[in-house]
Coordinates of C-alpha atoms and ligand atoms in Angstrom, one line a residue:
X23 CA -21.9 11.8 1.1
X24 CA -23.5 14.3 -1.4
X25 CA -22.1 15.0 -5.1
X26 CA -21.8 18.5 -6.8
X27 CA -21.1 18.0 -10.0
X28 CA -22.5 20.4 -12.0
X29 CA -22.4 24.2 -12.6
X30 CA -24.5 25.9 -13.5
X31 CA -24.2 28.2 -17.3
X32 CA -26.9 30.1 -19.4
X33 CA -29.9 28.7 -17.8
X34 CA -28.5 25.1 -17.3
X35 CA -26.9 22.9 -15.1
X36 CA -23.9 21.4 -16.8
X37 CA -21.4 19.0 -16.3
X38 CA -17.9 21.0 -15.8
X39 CA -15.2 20.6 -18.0
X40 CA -12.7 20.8 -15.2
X41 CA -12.2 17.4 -13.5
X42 CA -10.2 18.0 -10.2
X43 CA -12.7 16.5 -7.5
X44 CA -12.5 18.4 -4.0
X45 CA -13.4 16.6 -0.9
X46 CA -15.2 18.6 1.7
X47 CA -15.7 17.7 6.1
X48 CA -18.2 19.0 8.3
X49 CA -16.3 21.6 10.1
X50 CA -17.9 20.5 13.3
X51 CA -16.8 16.5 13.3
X52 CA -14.4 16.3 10.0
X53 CA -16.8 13.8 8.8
X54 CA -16.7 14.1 4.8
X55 CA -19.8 15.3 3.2
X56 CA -19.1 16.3 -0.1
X57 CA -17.2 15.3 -3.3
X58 CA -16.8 18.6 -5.6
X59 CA -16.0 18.6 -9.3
X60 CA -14.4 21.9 -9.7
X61 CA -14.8 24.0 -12.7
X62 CA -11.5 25.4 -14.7
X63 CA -10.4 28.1 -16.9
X64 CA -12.9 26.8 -19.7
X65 CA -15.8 26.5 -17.8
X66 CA -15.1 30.3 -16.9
X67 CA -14.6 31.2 -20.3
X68 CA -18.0 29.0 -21.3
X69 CA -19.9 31.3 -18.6
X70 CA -18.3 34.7 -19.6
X71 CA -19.8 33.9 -23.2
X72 CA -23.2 33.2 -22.0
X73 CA -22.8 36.6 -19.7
X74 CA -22.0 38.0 -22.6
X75 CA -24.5 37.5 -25.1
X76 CA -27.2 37.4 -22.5
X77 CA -25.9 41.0 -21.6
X78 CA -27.0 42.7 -25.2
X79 CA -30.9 42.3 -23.9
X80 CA -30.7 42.1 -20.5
X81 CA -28.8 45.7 -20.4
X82 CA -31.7 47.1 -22.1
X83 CA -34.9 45.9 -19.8
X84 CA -36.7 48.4 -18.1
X85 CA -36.2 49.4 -14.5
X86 CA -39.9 47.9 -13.6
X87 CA -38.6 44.5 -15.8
X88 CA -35.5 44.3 -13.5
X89 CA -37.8 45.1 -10.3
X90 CA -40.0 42.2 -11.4
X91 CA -36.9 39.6 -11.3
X92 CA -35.6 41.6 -8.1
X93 CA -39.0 40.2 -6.4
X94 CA -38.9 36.9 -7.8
X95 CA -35.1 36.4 -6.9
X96 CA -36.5 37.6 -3.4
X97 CA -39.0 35.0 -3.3
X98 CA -37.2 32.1 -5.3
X99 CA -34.5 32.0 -1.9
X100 CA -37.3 33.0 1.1
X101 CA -39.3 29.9 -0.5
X102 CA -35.6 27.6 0.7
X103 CA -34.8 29.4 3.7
X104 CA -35.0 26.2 5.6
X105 CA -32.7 24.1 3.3
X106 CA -30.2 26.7 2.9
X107 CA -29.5 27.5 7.1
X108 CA -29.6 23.6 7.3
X109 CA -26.7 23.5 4.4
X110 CA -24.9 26.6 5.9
X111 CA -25.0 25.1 9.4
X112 CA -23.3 21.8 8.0
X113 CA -21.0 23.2 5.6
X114 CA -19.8 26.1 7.4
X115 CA -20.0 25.5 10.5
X116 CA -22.2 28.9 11.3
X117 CA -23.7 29.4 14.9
X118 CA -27.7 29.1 14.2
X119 CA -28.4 32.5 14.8
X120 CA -25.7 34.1 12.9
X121 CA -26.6 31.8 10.5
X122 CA -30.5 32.7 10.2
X123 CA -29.4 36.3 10.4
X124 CA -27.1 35.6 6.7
X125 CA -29.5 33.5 5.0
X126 CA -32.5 36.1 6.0
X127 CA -30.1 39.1 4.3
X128 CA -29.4 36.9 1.4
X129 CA -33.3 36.9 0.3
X130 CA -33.6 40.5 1.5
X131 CA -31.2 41.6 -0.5
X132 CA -32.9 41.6 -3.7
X133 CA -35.9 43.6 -1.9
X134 CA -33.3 46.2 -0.6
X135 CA -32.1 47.1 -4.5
X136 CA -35.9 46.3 -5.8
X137 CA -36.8 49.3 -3.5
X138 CA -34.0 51.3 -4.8
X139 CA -34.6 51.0 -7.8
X140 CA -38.6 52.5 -7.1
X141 CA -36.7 56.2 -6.3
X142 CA -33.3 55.9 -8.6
X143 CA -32.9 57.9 -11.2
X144 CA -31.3 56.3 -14.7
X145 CA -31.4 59.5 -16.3
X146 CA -30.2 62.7 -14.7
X147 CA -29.2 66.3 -16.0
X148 CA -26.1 68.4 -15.4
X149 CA -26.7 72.0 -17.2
X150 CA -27.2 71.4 -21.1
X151 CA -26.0 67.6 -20.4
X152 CA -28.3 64.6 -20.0
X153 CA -26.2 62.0 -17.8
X154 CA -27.1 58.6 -18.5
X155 CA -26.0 55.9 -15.9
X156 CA -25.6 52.7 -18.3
X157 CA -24.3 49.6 -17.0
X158 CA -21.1 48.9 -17.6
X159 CA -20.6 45.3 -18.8
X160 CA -20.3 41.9 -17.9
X161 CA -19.4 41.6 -14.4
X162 CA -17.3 38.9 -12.6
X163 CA -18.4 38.2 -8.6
X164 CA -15.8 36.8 -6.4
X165 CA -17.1 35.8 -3.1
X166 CA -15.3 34.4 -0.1
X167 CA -16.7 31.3 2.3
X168 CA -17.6 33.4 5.4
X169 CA -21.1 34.1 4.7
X170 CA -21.3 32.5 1.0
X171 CA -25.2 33.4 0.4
X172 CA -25.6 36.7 1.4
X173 CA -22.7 37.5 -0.5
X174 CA -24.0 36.3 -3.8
X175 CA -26.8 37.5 -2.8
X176 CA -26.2 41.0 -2.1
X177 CA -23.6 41.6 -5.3
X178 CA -25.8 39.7 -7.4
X179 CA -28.5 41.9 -6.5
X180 CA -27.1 44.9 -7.7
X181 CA -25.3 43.7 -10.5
X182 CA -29.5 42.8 -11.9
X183 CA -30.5 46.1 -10.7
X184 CA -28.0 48.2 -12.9
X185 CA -29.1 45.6 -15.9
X186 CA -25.8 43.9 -15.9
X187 CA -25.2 39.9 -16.4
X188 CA -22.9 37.7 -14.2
X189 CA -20.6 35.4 -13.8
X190 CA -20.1 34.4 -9.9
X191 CA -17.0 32.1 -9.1
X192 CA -18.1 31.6 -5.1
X193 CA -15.5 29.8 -2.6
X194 CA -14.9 26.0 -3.6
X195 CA -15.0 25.4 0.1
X196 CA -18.9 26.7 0.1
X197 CA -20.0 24.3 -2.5
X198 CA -22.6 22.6 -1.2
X199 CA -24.6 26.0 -0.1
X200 CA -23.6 26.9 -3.8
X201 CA -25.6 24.5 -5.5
X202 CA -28.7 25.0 -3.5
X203 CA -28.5 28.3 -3.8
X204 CA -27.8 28.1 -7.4
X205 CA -31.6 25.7 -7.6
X206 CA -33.3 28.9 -6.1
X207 CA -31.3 31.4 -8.5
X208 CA -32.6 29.1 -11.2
X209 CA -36.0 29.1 -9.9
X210 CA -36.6 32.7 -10.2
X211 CA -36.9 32.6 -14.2
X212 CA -34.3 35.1 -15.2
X213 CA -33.2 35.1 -18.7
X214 CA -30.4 32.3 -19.6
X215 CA -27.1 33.6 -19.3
X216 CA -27.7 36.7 -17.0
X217 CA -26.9 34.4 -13.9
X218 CA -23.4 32.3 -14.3
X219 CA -21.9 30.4 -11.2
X220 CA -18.8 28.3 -11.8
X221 CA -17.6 27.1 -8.7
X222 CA -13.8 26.5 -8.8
X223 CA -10.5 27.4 -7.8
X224 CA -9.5 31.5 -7.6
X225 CA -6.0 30.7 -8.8
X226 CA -7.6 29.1 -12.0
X227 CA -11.4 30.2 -12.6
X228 CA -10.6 33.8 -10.3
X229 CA -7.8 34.7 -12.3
X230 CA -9.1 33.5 -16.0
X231 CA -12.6 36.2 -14.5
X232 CA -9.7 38.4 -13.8
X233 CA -8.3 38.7 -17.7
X234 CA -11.0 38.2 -19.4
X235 CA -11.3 41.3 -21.5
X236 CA -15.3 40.3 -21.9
X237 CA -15.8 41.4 -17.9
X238 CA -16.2 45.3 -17.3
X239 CA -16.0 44.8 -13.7
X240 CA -15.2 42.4 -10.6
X241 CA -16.8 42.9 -7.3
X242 CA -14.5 41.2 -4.8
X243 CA -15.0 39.5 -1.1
X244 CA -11.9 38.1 0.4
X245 CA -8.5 38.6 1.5
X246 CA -6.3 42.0 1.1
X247 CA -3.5 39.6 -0.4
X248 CA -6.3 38.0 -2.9
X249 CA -7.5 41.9 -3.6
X250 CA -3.9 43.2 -4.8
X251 CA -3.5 40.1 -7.1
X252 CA -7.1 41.0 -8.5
X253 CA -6.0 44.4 -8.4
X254 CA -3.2 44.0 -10.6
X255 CA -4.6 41.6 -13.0
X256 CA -7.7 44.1 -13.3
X257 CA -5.7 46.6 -14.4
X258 CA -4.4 45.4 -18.4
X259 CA -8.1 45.5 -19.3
X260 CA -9.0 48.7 -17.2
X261 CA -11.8 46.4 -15.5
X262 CA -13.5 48.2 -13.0
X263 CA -12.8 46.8 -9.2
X264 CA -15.0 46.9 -6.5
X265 CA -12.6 45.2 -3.4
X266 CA -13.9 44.3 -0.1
X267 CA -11.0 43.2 1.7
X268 CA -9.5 42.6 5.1
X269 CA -10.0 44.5 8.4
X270 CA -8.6 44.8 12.2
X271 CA -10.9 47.1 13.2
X272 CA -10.3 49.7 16.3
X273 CA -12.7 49.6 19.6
X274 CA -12.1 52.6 21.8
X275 CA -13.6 52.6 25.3
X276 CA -13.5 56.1 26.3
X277 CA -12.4 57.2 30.0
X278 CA -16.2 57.9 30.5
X279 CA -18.1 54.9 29.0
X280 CA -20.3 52.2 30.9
X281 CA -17.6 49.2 30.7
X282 CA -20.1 46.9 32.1
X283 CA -22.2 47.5 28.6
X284 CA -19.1 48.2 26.9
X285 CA -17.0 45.4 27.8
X286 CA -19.4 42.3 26.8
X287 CA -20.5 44.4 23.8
X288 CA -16.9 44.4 22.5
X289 CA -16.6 40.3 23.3
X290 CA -19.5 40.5 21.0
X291 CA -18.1 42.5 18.4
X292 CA -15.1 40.6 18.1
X293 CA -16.5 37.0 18.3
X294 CA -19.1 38.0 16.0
X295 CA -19.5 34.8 13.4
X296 CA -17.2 32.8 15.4
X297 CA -14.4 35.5 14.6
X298 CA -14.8 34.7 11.2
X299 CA -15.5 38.4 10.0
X300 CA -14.0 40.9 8.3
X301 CA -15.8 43.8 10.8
X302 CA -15.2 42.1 13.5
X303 CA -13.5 44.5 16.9
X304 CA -10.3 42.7 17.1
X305 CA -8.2 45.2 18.8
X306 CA -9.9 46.8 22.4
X307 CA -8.6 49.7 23.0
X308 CA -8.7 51.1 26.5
X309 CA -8.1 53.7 29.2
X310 CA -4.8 52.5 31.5
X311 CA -6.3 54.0 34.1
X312 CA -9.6 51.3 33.8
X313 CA -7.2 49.0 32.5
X314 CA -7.8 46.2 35.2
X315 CA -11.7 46.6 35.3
X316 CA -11.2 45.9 31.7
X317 CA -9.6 42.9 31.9
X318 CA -11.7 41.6 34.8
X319 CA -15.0 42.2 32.4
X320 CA -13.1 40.9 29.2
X321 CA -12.4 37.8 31.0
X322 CA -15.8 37.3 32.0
X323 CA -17.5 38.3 28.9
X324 CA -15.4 35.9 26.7
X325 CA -15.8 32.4 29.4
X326 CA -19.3 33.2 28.9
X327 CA -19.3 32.4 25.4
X328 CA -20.8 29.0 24.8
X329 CA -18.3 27.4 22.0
X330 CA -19.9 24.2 20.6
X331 CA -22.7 22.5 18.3
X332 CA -23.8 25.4 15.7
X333 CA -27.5 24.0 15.9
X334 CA -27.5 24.7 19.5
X335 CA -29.4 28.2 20.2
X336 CA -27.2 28.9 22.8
X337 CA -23.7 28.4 21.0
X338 CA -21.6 31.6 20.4
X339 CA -19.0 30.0 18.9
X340 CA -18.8 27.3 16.2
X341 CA -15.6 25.1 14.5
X342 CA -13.3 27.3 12.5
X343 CA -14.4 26.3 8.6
X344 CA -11.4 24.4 8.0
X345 CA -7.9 22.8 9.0
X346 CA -6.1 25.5 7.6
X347 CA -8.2 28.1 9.1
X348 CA -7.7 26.5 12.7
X349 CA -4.6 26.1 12.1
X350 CA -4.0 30.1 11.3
X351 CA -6.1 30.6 14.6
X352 CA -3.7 28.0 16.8
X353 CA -0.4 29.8 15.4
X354 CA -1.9 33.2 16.5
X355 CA -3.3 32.7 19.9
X356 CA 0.9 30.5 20.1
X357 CA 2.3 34.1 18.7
X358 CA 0.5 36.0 20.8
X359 CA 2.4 34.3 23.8
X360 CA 5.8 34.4 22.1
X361 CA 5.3 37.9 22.1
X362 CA 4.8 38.5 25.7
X363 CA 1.4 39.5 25.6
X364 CA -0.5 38.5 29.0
X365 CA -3.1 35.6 28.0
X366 CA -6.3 36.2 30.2
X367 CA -7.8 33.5 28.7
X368 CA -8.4 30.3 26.6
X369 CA -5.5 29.5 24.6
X370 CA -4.2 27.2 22.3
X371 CA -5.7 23.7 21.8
X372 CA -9.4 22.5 21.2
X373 CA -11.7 23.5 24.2
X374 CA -12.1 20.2 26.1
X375 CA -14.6 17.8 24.8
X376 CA -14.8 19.4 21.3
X377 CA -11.6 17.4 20.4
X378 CA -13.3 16.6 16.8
X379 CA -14.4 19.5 15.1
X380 CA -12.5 22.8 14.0
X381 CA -12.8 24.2 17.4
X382 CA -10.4 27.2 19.1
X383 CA -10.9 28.6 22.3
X384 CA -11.9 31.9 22.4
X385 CA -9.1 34.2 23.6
X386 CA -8.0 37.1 25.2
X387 CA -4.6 39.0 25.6
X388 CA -3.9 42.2 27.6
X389 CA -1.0 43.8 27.6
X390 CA -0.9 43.6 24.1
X391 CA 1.0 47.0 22.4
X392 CA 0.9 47.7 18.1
X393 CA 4.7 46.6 17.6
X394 CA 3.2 42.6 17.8
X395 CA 1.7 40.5 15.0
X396 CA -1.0 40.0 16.9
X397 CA -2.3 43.7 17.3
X398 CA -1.5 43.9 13.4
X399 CA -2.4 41.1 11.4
X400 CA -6.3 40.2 10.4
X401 CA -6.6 36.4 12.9
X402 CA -10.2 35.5 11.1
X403 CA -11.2 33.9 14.6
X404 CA -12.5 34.4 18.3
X405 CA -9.0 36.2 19.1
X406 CA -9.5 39.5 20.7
X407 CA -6.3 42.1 22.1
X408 CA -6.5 44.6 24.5
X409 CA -4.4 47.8 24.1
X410 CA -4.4 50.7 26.7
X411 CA -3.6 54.5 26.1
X412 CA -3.0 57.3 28.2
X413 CA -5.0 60.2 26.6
X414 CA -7.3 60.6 23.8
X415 CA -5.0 61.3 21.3
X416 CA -3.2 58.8 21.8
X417 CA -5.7 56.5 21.6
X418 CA -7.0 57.8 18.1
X419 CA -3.6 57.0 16.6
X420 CA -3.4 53.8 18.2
X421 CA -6.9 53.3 16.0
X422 CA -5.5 54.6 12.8
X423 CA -2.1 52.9 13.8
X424 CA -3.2 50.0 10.5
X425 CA -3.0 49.1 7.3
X426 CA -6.9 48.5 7.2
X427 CA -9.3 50.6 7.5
X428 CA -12.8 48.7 7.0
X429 CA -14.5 49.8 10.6
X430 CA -14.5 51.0 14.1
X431 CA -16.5 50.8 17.1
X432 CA -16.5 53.8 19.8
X433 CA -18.4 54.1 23.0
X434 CA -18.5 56.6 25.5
X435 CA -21.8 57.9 27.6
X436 CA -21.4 61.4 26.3
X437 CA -22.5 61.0 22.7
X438 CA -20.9 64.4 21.5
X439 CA -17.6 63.1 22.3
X440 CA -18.1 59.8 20.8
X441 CA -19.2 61.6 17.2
X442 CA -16.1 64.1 17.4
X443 CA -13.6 61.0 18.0
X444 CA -15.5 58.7 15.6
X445 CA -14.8 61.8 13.3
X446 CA -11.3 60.8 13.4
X447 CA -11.3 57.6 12.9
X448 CA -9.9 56.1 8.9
X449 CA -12.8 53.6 8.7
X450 CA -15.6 53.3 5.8
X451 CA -17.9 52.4 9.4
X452 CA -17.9 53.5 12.6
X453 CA -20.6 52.2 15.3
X454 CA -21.1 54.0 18.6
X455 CA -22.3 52.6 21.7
X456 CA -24.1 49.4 20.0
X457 CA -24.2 47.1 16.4
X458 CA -26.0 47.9 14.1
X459 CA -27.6 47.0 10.1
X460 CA -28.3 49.1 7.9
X461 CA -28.1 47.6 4.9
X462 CA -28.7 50.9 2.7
X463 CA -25.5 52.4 3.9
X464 CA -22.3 52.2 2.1
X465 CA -20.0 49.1 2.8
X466 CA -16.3 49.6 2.2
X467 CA -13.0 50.4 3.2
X468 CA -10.4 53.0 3.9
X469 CA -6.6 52.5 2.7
X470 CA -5.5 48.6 2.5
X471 CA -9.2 47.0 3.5
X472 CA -10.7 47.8 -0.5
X473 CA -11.7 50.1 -3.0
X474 CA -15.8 51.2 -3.7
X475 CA -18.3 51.2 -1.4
X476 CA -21.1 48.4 -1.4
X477 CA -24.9 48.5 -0.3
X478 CA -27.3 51.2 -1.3
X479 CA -26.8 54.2 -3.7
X480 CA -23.1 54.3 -3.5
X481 CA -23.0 49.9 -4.4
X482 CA -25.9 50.2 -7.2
X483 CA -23.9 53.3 -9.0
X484 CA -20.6 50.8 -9.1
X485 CA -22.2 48.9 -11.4
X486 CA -23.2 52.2 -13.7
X487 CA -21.3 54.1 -15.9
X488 CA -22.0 58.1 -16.3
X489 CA -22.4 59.1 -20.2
X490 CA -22.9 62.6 -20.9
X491 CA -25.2 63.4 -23.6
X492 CA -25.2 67.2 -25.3
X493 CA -27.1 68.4 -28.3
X494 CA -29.7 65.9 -27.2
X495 CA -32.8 68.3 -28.3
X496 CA -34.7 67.3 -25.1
X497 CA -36.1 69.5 -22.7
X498 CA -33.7 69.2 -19.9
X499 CA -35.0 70.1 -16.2
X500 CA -31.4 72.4 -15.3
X501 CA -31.7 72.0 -11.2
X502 CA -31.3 68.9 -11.3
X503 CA -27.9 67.8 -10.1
Ligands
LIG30 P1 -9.6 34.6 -0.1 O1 -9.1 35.9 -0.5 O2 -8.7 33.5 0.1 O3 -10.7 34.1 -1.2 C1 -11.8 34.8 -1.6 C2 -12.3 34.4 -2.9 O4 -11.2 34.7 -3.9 C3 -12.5 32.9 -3.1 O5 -13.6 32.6 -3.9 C4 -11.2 32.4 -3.7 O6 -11.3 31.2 -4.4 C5 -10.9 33.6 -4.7 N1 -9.5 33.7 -5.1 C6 -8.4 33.2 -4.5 N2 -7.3 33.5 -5.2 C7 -7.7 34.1 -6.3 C8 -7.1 34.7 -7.5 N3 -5.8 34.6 -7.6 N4 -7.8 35.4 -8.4 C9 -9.1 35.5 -8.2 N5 -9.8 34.9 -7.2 C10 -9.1 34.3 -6.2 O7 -10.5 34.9 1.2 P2 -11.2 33.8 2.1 O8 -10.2 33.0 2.8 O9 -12.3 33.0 1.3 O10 -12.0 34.8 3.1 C11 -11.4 35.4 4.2 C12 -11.0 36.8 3.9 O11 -12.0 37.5 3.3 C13 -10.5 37.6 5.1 O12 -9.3 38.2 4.9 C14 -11.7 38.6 5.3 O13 -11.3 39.7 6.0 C15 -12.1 38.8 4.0 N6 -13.5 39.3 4.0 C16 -13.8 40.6 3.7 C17 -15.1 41.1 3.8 C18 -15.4 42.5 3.5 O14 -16.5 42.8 3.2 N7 -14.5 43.4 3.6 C19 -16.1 40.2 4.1 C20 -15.8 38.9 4.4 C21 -14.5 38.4 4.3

């Protein structure tokens, strides 16, 4: 049984204030294998200070200063890459290769916005005006459990680049990867105070980040129902919000695609991290007339996912992270069947033999049409529905037919089509015919799945603010901008 009890403020690792011990199991055999001390409303306020006053210097280092840190932040997490998938596996209950994949883009993440910063422009002109792009405060990251590092990682990243300071209040239930991640943070040598991580409740530690009038700006991962609260708070102290919320994201088969590439593909896409994403496929939507091919290949695709021991190479599928989350799962795939939708397969309960982790089986409905839950509502697991359309149109509003908008898969063999109906989709993503990463490409959402875009251009400049100089006396270069 390991101990966290210490976060970690202006350089040091502290003792919190708050006293509320959390216990935390191995998602895959509910053994215990942590004891938490949780920070509180104090400890937050203790960390936005040391943001704060760390802010006045670090806002004025030089782009090559903040390229310097970039590397060694880089280098500080490669150096534990071992320790933190071994932590990630245990805590979380990741799939090894999903969980290589996160901790790699963790590290790489601070090279991405390194390199950015090599070509970015602080300083641009518009006519007579020099526009300079300042950062805009303290900011406040709010991460959610489902891939802890690479979250941090990636908001953190930016947040240095733009030559803000932060404070990061990470799920309680990732704690452990916290703290080792929070060794390599330290490791890298930045300045005390420009990296705060107080790990503690959202209701208490979230919503005192939320208030503050000390943080310019929160970058959120999480729920749509955590977002609006966020949202609302945000707005007495105009904070700037960045919101990366929920998704049910849309995958059209066309009349004319390949379903035998198609098919297993969209298993994949909606199993992806044990179902545990927020761009995962979750709703297949499908020709009526290929309807039962569909099925036949959705079946197969899905009993072919190995659900099990995360460590295992082979496993698809791990535990769900917690009770509660299992629980969600279980009371979905039970919906989906009170609803009348057709289960093809798995279904409620543990798969057999995996009787002691968080384990679900992964499932499949058909007949599944947009009035039910189960087409509508975000599951966060291995839960796919199939929905089939007559014509193309209809099957475009059948897409759009959501609150969320976060991303959308289309395939098709004629790649012309594909592009004019992934035209029409309400996503901030769209893949065709595959999955992709690209990590310099905006991340976001259209309508109820956030606000801003992260990754790239488009994330660094949501940590800048535009101020428009005139009278300056400097030579200005006019074609620019
Ligand atoms: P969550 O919204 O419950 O929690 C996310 C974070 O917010 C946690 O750190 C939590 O402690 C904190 N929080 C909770 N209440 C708060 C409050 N009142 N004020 C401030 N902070 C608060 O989400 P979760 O269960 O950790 O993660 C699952 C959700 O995250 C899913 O809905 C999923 O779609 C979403 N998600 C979105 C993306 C994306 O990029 N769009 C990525 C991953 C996960």
């Amino acid at each position: 049984m390991k101990t966290v009890d210490h976060i970690y403020i202006n350089g040091s690792f502290i003792k919190p204030h708050g006293k509320e011990v959390l216990e935390l199991v191995n998602p895959s055999t509910r053994a215990a294998i942590a004891r938490v001390t949780l920070a509180d409303e104090q400890d937050a306020q203790a960390a936005i200070a040391a943001a704060k006053a760390a802010y006045q210097s670090f806002s004025r280092t030089s782009k090559e200063q903040r390229m310097a840190y970039l590397q060694r932040l880089h280098d500080a997490v490669a150096a534990r890459s071992e320790e933190l998938l071994e932590v990630m596996i245990e805590e979380y209950g990741g799939p090894l290769r999903i969980s290589k994949a996160s901790t790699q883009r963790a590290a790489d993440s601070f090279l991405q916005a390194r390199e950015l910063l090599k070509t970015f422009e602080f300083v641009q002109h518009v006519g007579i005006s020099k526009v300079v792009l300042e950062p805009l405060g303290v900011v406040g990251l709010i991460t959610p459990w489902n891939a802890n590092y690479s979250f941090i990682c990636s908001k953190l990243a930016m947040a240095v680049a733009a030559g803000s300071t932060a404070v990061i209040k990470p799920s309680e239930l990732s704690a452990l990867q916290t703290q080792l991640l929070t060794e390599c943070l330290h490791a890298a040598g930045l300045p005390p105070g420009v990296i705060n991580i107080v790990t503690g409740r959202g209701a208490t530690v979230g919503a005192e980040m939320t208030r503050h009038p000390d943080i310019a700006k929160i970058s959120f991962t999480g729920s749509t129902l955590v977002g609006k609260t966020i949202a609302r708070g945000a707005v007495d102290t105009m904070k700037r919000v960045t919101l990366e919320l929920g998704g049910k994201s849309p995958n059209l088969i066309l009349d004319d695609a390949d379903l035998a590439t198609a098919i297993p593909l969209a298993v994949a896409a909606a199993t992806v991290n044990s179902g545990q994403a927020c761009m995962a496929g979750t709703r297949l939507i499908v020709p009526e007339s290929r309807l039962d091919e569909v099925k036949r290949l959705a079946t197969d695709a899905m009993q072919a996912l190995r659900v099990g021991n995360p460590r295992d190479s082979a496993t698809a599928i791990g535990p769900m992270v917690t009770q509660t989350q299992y629980d969600r799962v279980q009371g979905y795939i039970r919906l989906g069947i009170e609803e009348g939708a057709e289960l093809l397969s798995g279904g409620p309960g543990h798969p057999a033999g995996l009787e002691d982790g968080y384990f679900v089986k992964p499932t499949v409905f058909a007949n599944v049409t947009m009035d039910m839950r189960i087409a509508k509502e975000e599951i966060f697991g291995p839960v796919l529905v199939i929905l089939s359309y007559k014509t193309e149109d209809e099957a475009i509003e059948m897409a759009n037919d959501t609150i969320y908008g976060l991303h959308a898969f289309v395939s098709s063999s004629d790649l012309g089509r594909a592009n004019r109906v992934a035209a029409q989709i309400v996503a901030g993503r769209v893949f065709i015919n595959g999955m992709y990463d690209e990590p310099r490409a905006p991340f976001g959402g259209f309508k109820q799945s956030g606000i801003g875009r992260e990754f790239g251009r488009y994330g660094l400049e949501a940590y800048l603010e535009p101020k428009a100089v005139m009278g300056h006396g400097e030579t200005s270069n006019e074609n620019t901008q």
